[in-house]
Tab-separated table of C-alpha atoms in Angstrom:
chain	number	residue	atom	x	y	z
A	1	MET	CA	-0.039	-0.029	0.177
A	2	ASP	CA	1.327	3.589	-0.483
A	3	LYS	CA	2.365	5.478	2.464
A	4	LEU	CA	0.464	8.472	3.739
A	5	THR	CA	2.044	10.791	6.012
A	6	VAL	CA	-0.248	12.803	8.028
A	7	ALA	CA	0.029	15.707	10.530
A	8	PHE	CA	-2.433	16.681	12.985
A	9	GLY	CA	-2.946	18.415	16.131
A	10	ASP	CA	-3.863	16.268	19.033
A	11	TYR	CA	-7.438	15.340	18.256
A	12	PRO	CA	-9.111	12.191	19.699
A	13	HIS	CA	-11.871	12.488	16.936
A	14	ALA	CA	-8.822	12.240	14.121
A	15	ASN	CA	-7.372	9.157	15.827
A	16	GLY	CA	-6.782	5.860	13.940
A	17	LEU	CA	-7.332	7.072	10.537
A	18	ASP	CA	-7.784	3.796	8.141
A	19	VAL	CA	-7.395	5.081	4.500
A	20	ALA	CA	-8.843	2.479	1.827
A	21	GLY	CA	-5.497	1.887	0.122
A	22	TYR	CA	-3.134	3.417	2.136
A	23	GLN	CA	-0.888	2.807	5.245
A	24	VAL	CA	-1.563	5.974	7.587
A	25	GLU	CA	2.093	7.209	8.892
A	26	PRO	CA	1.110	9.930	11.819
A	27	VAL	CA	3.824	12.721	12.451
A	28	GLU	CA	3.668	14.490	15.752
A	29	VAL	CA	4.759	18.522	15.341
A	30	ARG	CA	3.807	19.845	18.648
A	31	PRO	CA	2.021	22.565	18.654
A	32	ILE	CA	0.760	21.996	15.051
A	33	ILE	CA	1.130	25.360	14.166
A	34	GLY	CA	4.823	24.501	13.569
A	35	ALA	CA	3.502	22.080	10.598
A	36	TYR	CA	2.162	25.049	8.545
A	37	ARG	CA	4.919	26.812	7.451
A	38	ARG	CA	6.544	23.280	6.636
A	39	MET	CA	4.075	22.405	4.566
A	40	ILE	CA	3.037	25.449	2.772
A	41	ARG	CA	6.464	26.407	2.149
A	42	ASP	CA	8.303	22.752	1.412
A	43	LEU	CA	5.206	20.446	1.385
A	44	GLU	CA	6.671	18.116	3.938
A	45	PHE	CA	3.558	16.161	4.646
A	46	ASP	CA	1.218	14.470	2.284
A	47	VAL	CA	-1.813	15.133	4.361
A	48	CYS	CA	-1.555	18.294	7.180
A	49	GLU	CA	-4.040	20.336	9.201
A	50	LEU	CA	-3.658	23.845	8.063
A	51	ALA	CA	-5.200	27.249	9.431
A	52	PRO	CA	-8.119	27.767	6.779
A	53	VAL	CA	-6.311	31.469	5.435
A	54	SER	CA	-3.012	30.154	5.339
A	55	TYR	CA	-4.665	27.275	2.641
A	56	LEU	CA	-6.629	29.584	1.001
A	57	MET	CA	-3.434	32.102	0.460
A	58	ALA	CA	-1.792	29.195	-0.798
A	59	VAL	CA	-4.688	28.132	-3.233
A	60	GLN	CA	-4.378	31.756	-4.620
A	61	ALA	CA	-0.660	32.011	-4.914
A	62	GLY	CA	-0.601	28.319	-6.502
A	63	VAL	CA	0.728	26.271	-3.880
A	64	PRO	CA	-0.077	23.006	-5.366
A	65	LEU	CA	-2.327	21.811	-2.509
A	66	THR	CA	-5.798	20.922	-2.127
A	67	ALA	CA	-8.340	20.071	0.383
A	68	VAL	CA	-10.940	18.178	2.346
A	69	PRO	CA	-13.942	19.582	3.835
A	70	VAL	CA	-12.921	18.461	7.332
A	71	PHE	CA	-12.359	21.286	10.374
A	72	LEU	CA	-10.818	19.727	13.352
A	73	ASN	CA	-11.322	22.637	15.283
A	74	ARG	CA	-13.555	25.544	15.825
A	75	ARG	CA	-13.742	28.384	18.320
A	76	PHE	CA	-15.481	31.533	19.085
A	77	HIS	CA	-13.502	34.747	19.404
A	78	HIS	CA	-15.023	37.291	20.813
A	79	GLY	CA	-12.922	36.804	23.914
A	80	ASP	CA	-9.563	36.857	22.285
A	81	VAL	CA	-8.935	40.694	22.715
A	82	GLN	CA	-7.627	41.952	25.752
A	83	CYS	CA	-6.725	46.026	26.787
A	84	ALA	CA	-4.433	47.365	27.996
A	85	VAL	CA	-5.110	48.237	31.933
A	86	ARG	CA	-4.455	52.047	31.363
A	87	SER	CA	-5.748	52.410	27.925
A	88	GLY	CA	-9.363	53.115	28.018
A	89	ILE	CA	-10.798	51.436	25.768
A	90	ARG	CA	-14.286	50.351	25.975
A	91	VAL	CA	-15.997	49.783	23.305
A	92	PRO	CA	-15.230	48.114	19.788
A	93	ARG	CA	-14.966	51.480	17.812
A	94	ASP	CA	-12.148	52.746	20.742
A	95	LEU	CA	-9.430	50.519	18.950
A	96	GLU	CA	-9.710	52.880	15.815
A	97	GLY	CA	-6.069	54.819	15.927
A	98	ARG	CA	-4.895	52.298	18.546
A	99	ARG	CA	-2.019	49.708	18.009
A	100	VAL	CA	-3.228	46.092	18.560
A	101	GLY	CA	-0.998	43.077	18.869
A	102	VAL	CA	-1.272	39.756	16.947
A	103	ARG	CA	1.104	37.416	16.173
A	104	ALA	CA	1.228	37.625	12.240
A	105	TYR	CA	-1.745	39.811	10.180
A	106	THR	CA	-2.806	36.598	8.324
A	107	VAL	CA	-3.381	34.437	11.000
A	108	SER	CA	-6.867	33.150	11.472
A	109	THR	CA	-7.980	34.335	14.652
A	110	GLY	CA	-7.024	38.222	13.532
A	111	VAL	CA	-8.872	37.324	10.204
A	112	TRP	CA	-12.137	36.277	12.203
A	113	VAL	CA	-11.969	38.733	14.695
A	114	ARG	CA	-11.405	41.811	12.421
A	115	GLY	CA	-13.928	40.390	10.114
A	116	ILE	CA	-16.464	40.436	13.266
A	117	LEU	CA	-15.099	43.639	14.651
A	118	ALA	CA	-16.132	45.591	11.092
A	119	GLU	CA	-19.196	43.774	9.942
A	120	GLU	CA	-20.742	43.843	13.429
A	121	TYR	CA	-19.411	46.809	15.708
A	122	GLY	CA	-18.499	49.150	12.576
A	123	VAL	CA	-14.976	49.196	13.299
A	124	ASN	CA	-12.633	50.483	10.794
A	125	VAL	CA	-9.915	47.991	10.972
A	126	GLY	CA	-7.881	49.775	8.929
A	127	ALA	CA	-7.676	52.723	11.288
A	128	ILE	CA	-5.653	50.363	13.665
A	129	THR	CA	-1.962	49.941	13.856
A	130	TRP	CA	-1.318	45.741	13.841
A	131	VAL	CA	1.783	45.116	15.751
A	132	VAL	CA	3.112	41.427	14.699
A	133	ASP	CA	6.208	39.621	16.251
A	134	ASP	CA	6.504	36.506	13.701
A	135	GLU	CA	6.375	36.071	9.834
A	136	ASP	CA	3.156	35.397	7.909
A	137	HIS	CA	3.017	31.492	5.827
A	138	ILE	CA	3.065	33.718	2.847
A	139	GLU	CA	4.363	36.947	2.863
A	140	GLY	CA	3.659	39.938	0.684
A	141	ARG	CA	-0.095	40.705	1.448
A	142	ALA	CA	0.183	42.790	4.668
A	143	PRO	CA	-0.847	45.928	4.410
A	144	ALA	CA	0.689	49.216	5.300
A	145	ASN	CA	-0.483	49.594	8.876
A	146	VAL	CA	1.540	46.604	10.030
A	147	GLN	CA	4.085	47.333	12.367
A	148	ARG	CA	7.021	44.485	12.950
A	149	VAL	CA	8.554	44.276	16.610
A	150	THR	CA	11.910	44.170	16.058
A	151	ASP	CA	13.304	44.359	19.777
A	152	GLY	CA	12.596	40.451	20.273
A	153	ARG	CA	9.737	41.927	23.132
A	154	SER	CA	6.708	39.951	23.389
A	155	LEU	CA	3.344	41.026	22.939
A	156	GLY	CA	2.431	40.264	26.341
A	157	GLU	CA	5.175	42.309	27.385
A	158	LEU	CA	4.603	45.502	25.098
A	159	LEU	CA	1.088	44.756	26.258
A	160	ARG	CA	1.953	45.147	30.174
A	161	THR	CA	3.801	48.118	29.263
A	162	GLY	CA	1.105	50.071	27.712
A	163	GLU	CA	3.098	50.435	24.623
A	164	LEU	CA	0.095	48.482	22.551
A	165	ASP	CA	-3.246	49.476	23.947
A	166	ALA	CA	-4.787	45.895	22.918
A	167	ALA	CA	-3.726	42.421	21.930
A	168	PHE	CA	-4.652	38.901	21.017
A	169	THR	CA	-4.826	36.069	23.373
A	170	GLY	CA	-3.571	32.698	23.199
A	171	ASN	CA	-1.063	31.391	20.308
A	172	ALA	CA	-2.525	34.342	18.153
A	173	GLY	CA	-0.968	36.811	20.637
A	174	THR	CA	0.450	37.457	24.091
A	175	GLY	CA	0.079	33.730	24.822
A	176	ARG	CA	3.664	32.214	24.361
A	177	ALA	CA	7.014	32.226	26.561
A	178	GLY	CA	10.029	32.845	24.225
A	179	THR	CA	10.033	34.112	20.506
A	180	PRO	CA	7.509	32.486	18.294
A	181	ARG	CA	9.487	29.556	17.079
A	182	ALA	CA	10.510	28.141	20.385
A	183	GLY	CA	9.172	27.754	23.763
A	184	TRP	CA	5.419	28.031	22.735
A	185	THR	CA	4.835	27.692	26.706
A	186	ALA	CA	1.417	29.002	27.607
A	187	ALA	CA	2.201	33.115	29.410
A	188	GLU	CA	-0.856	34.442	29.166
A	189	PRO	CA	-0.765	38.360	30.904
A	190	ALA	CA	-2.507	38.023	34.338
A	191	ALA	CA	-5.711	39.453	34.250
A	192	GLY	CA	-7.194	41.688	37.225
A	193	ASP	CA	-7.298	45.028	38.623
A	194	ASP	CA	-3.246	45.735	37.477
A	195	GLY	CA	-3.695	43.131	34.024
A	196	PRO	CA	-4.981	43.289	30.496
A	197	TYR	CA	-9.311	43.342	30.727
A	198	PRO	CA	-11.476	41.733	28.055
A	199	LEU	CA	-12.629	44.062	25.226
A	200	PHE	CA	-15.959	42.041	25.468
A	201	PRO	CA	-16.937	41.018	29.028
A	202	ASP	CA	-19.611	38.501	28.146
A	203	ALA	CA	-17.553	37.047	25.164
A	204	GLU	CA	-19.336	33.804	25.871
A	205	VAL	CA	-22.878	35.310	25.379
A	206	LEU	CA	-21.675	37.356	22.247
A	207	GLY	CA	-20.058	34.760	20.367
A	208	VAL	CA	-23.405	32.026	20.647
A	209	ASP	CA	-25.558	35.134	19.626
A	210	HIS	CA	-23.371	35.494	16.815
A	211	TYR	CA	-23.285	32.382	15.809
A	212	LEU	CA	-27.193	32.077	16.535
A	213	ARG	CA	-27.794	34.909	14.230
A	214	THR	CA	-25.644	34.206	11.395
A	215	GLY	CA	-24.795	30.949	11.433
A	216	ILE	CA	-20.791	31.061	11.198
A	217	TYR	CA	-19.238	29.374	13.699
A	218	PRO	CA	-15.577	30.130	13.198
A	219	LEU	CA	-13.418	27.405	11.487
A	220	HIS	CA	-9.474	26.929	12.982
A	221	SER	CA	-8.422	24.374	10.526
A	222	VAL	CA	-8.639	22.511	7.155
A	223	VAL	CA	-7.191	19.265	6.279
A	224	ALA	CA	-4.956	19.844	3.072
A	225	LEU	CA	-3.074	17.333	0.671
A	226	ARG	CA	-0.510	17.019	-1.470
A	227	THR	CA	-2.037	18.121	-5.155
A	228	GLU	CA	0.004	15.472	-6.773
A	229	LEU	CA	-1.502	12.478	-4.549
A	230	VAL	CA	-4.740	13.615	-5.913
A	231	GLU	CA	-3.803	13.661	-9.658
A	232	ARG	CA	-2.323	10.187	-9.063
A	233	ASP	CA	-5.597	8.949	-7.283
A	234	PRO	CA	-8.668	10.684	-7.710
A	235	GLU	CA	-10.578	8.989	-5.483
A	236	LEU	CA	-8.222	10.157	-2.637
A	237	PRO	CA	-9.937	12.850	-1.345
A	238	THR	CA	-13.185	10.806	-0.847
A	239	LYS	CA	-11.546	8.076	0.602
A	240	LEU	CA	-9.769	10.729	2.975
A	241	TYR	CA	-12.890	12.126	3.899
A	242	ALA	CA	-14.655	8.997	4.841
A	243	ALA	CA	-11.696	8.191	6.861
A	244	LEU	CA	-12.238	11.087	8.796
A	245	ALA	CA	-15.595	11.106	9.127
A	246	ASP	CA	-15.414	7.071	10.646
A	247	ALA	CA	-12.522	8.650	13.063
A	248	LYS	CA	-15.060	10.831	14.762
A	249	ARG	CA	-18.120	9.085	14.595
A	250	ARG	CA	-15.844	6.302	16.789
A	251	GLN	CA	-14.466	9.061	19.300
A	252	VAL	CA	-18.697	10.550	19.397
A	253	ALA	CA	-19.719	6.357	20.155
A	254	ALA	CA	-16.911	6.368	22.737
A	255	ASP	CA	-17.030	9.798	24.379
A	256	PRO	CA	-20.821	11.182	23.528
A	257	ASP	CA	-20.336	14.303	26.013
A	258	TRP	CA	-16.840	15.317	24.714
A	259	SER	CA	-15.919	14.900	28.129
A	260	ALA	CA	-11.903	14.284	26.551
A	261	GLN	CA	-11.971	17.685	25.042
A	262	LYS	CA	-13.724	19.992	27.696
A	263	ARG	CA	-13.821	23.064	25.170
A	264	PHE	CA	-15.516	20.900	22.735
A	265	ALA	CA	-18.058	19.678	25.238
A	266	LYS	CA	-19.033	23.311	26.044
A	267	GLN	CA	-19.114	24.483	22.582
A	268	ALA	CA	-21.155	21.369	21.407
A	269	ALA	CA	-23.645	22.838	24.476
A	270	GLN	CA	-23.204	26.276	22.818
A	271	VAL	CA	-24.299	25.075	19.135
A	272	GLY	CA	-26.241	22.456	20.147
A	273	GLY	CA	-25.280	19.713	18.231
A	274	ASP	CA	-21.818	18.497	16.917
A	275	PRO	CA	-19.051	21.146	18.098
A	276	VAL	CA	-17.066	20.133	14.820
A	277	PRO	CA	-19.478	19.706	11.466
A	278	TYR	CA	-17.801	18.318	8.413
A	279	GLY	CA	-19.036	18.743	4.899
A	280	ILE	CA	-19.380	21.481	2.663
A	281	ALA	CA	-23.316	22.231	3.256
A	282	ARG	CA	-23.567	22.268	6.474
A	283	ASN	CA	-20.495	25.020	6.680
A	284	GLU	CA	-21.665	27.269	3.854
A	285	PRO	CA	-22.294	30.531	5.889
A	286	THR	CA	-18.922	29.902	7.547
A	287	LEU	CA	-16.517	29.235	4.660
A	288	ALA	CA	-18.088	31.789	2.437
A	289	ALA	CA	-17.587	34.457	5.668
A	290	LEU	CA	-14.396	33.642	5.880
A	291	VAL	CA	-13.396	34.492	2.095
A	292	ARG	CA	-15.516	37.588	2.752
A	293	TYR	CA	-13.342	38.272	5.418
A	294	SER	CA	-10.264	37.720	4.036
A	295	ARG	CA	-11.003	39.746	0.619
A	296	GLU	CA	-11.921	42.753	2.516
A	297	GLN	CA	-8.812	42.589	4.558
A	298	GLY	CA	-6.660	42.678	1.624
A	299	LEU	CA	-5.306	39.056	1.747
A	300	LEU	CA	-7.518	37.224	-1.210
A	301	ASP	CA	-7.910	39.021	-4.493
A	302	ALA	CA	-11.289	40.035	-5.616
A	303	ASP	CA	-11.902	37.425	-8.272
A	304	PHE	CA	-10.868	34.479	-5.806
A	305	PRO	CA	-13.622	32.100	-6.169
A	306	ALA	CA	-17.035	32.934	-3.400
A	307	ASP	CA	-18.289	29.507	-4.126
A	308	PRO	CA	-17.699	27.248	-1.198
A	309	LYS	CA	-17.434	23.971	-3.430
A	310	ALA	CA	-14.661	25.387	-5.485
A	311	LEU	CA	-12.376	25.340	-2.172
A	312	PHE	CA	-11.836	21.722	-1.803
A	313	ALA	CA	-10.960	18.671	-4.237
A	314	ALA	CA	-13.522	17.472	-6.012
A	315	GLY	CA	-15.139	14.006	-4.211
A	316	ASP	CA	-18.060	13.288	-2.202
A	317	TYR	CA	-18.251	14.933	1.327
A	318	PRO	CA	-21.887	13.872	2.820
A	319	ASP	CA	-22.446	16.088	5.920
A	320	ALA	CA	-20.934	14.417	8.720
């Protein structure tokens, strides 16, 4: 059988893949973010989880990758922005004219949050200076209002000193110790009376409300594969999708409450069902929003395909 090297994050619902006609060889990269650039720039793996915006930009740039509509990770975003304690920021439009830290301009969290700020709250995201401390996986699309940290200090440190007015949390911003390429140990600045505070104190309520009103459930991964493999075996996307859907079914049968993944258990309750839905039809509002936000933020050309079906390899993808 042909071998498939597969690099995914640590997801029980993607374990034990059985792809018809292939021997699956898992490759561990922790955190999985470390595999994204290796896949986009060097095609190092046969199959790899990718950040969805990075995947779209790679397709536009002609990188020989394609994907199946499997989204292993999803999350809400209203809680992703923290404000410096003396910033005076109280409402989203207070971000205009300020300096906001984000790991890289094209990181998917940034695209989702900027899209929500603009579409829901009327924020002119072009009037914000975005301060970054890492490269984009695909360079050359960041606008003029992006500045790079050059002295080695972290976004968390800059937020604490007030040199940033706000910053993204987690791996998209302040949640790392050390440089962006080393360490990656969780290191969020402490919140409280003398620490950063959330832009949206009721973030969970607002995130669920946004989903219920719009159908947009932000996705944070897509499963990509080298186009050469699809050209060699046009049935591979269908086989891979079926294997991933089957892996999720087995995990849900063994752990119907998602107790092994507490965040997904909470999200299952919030969305009233599957916290990681696969397929094109049930994800159309989310996929359309991701393309729209990426176009509006200058990361995709205006003629980039808007049809969600055009984003994936030809195949059979029943909702799963």
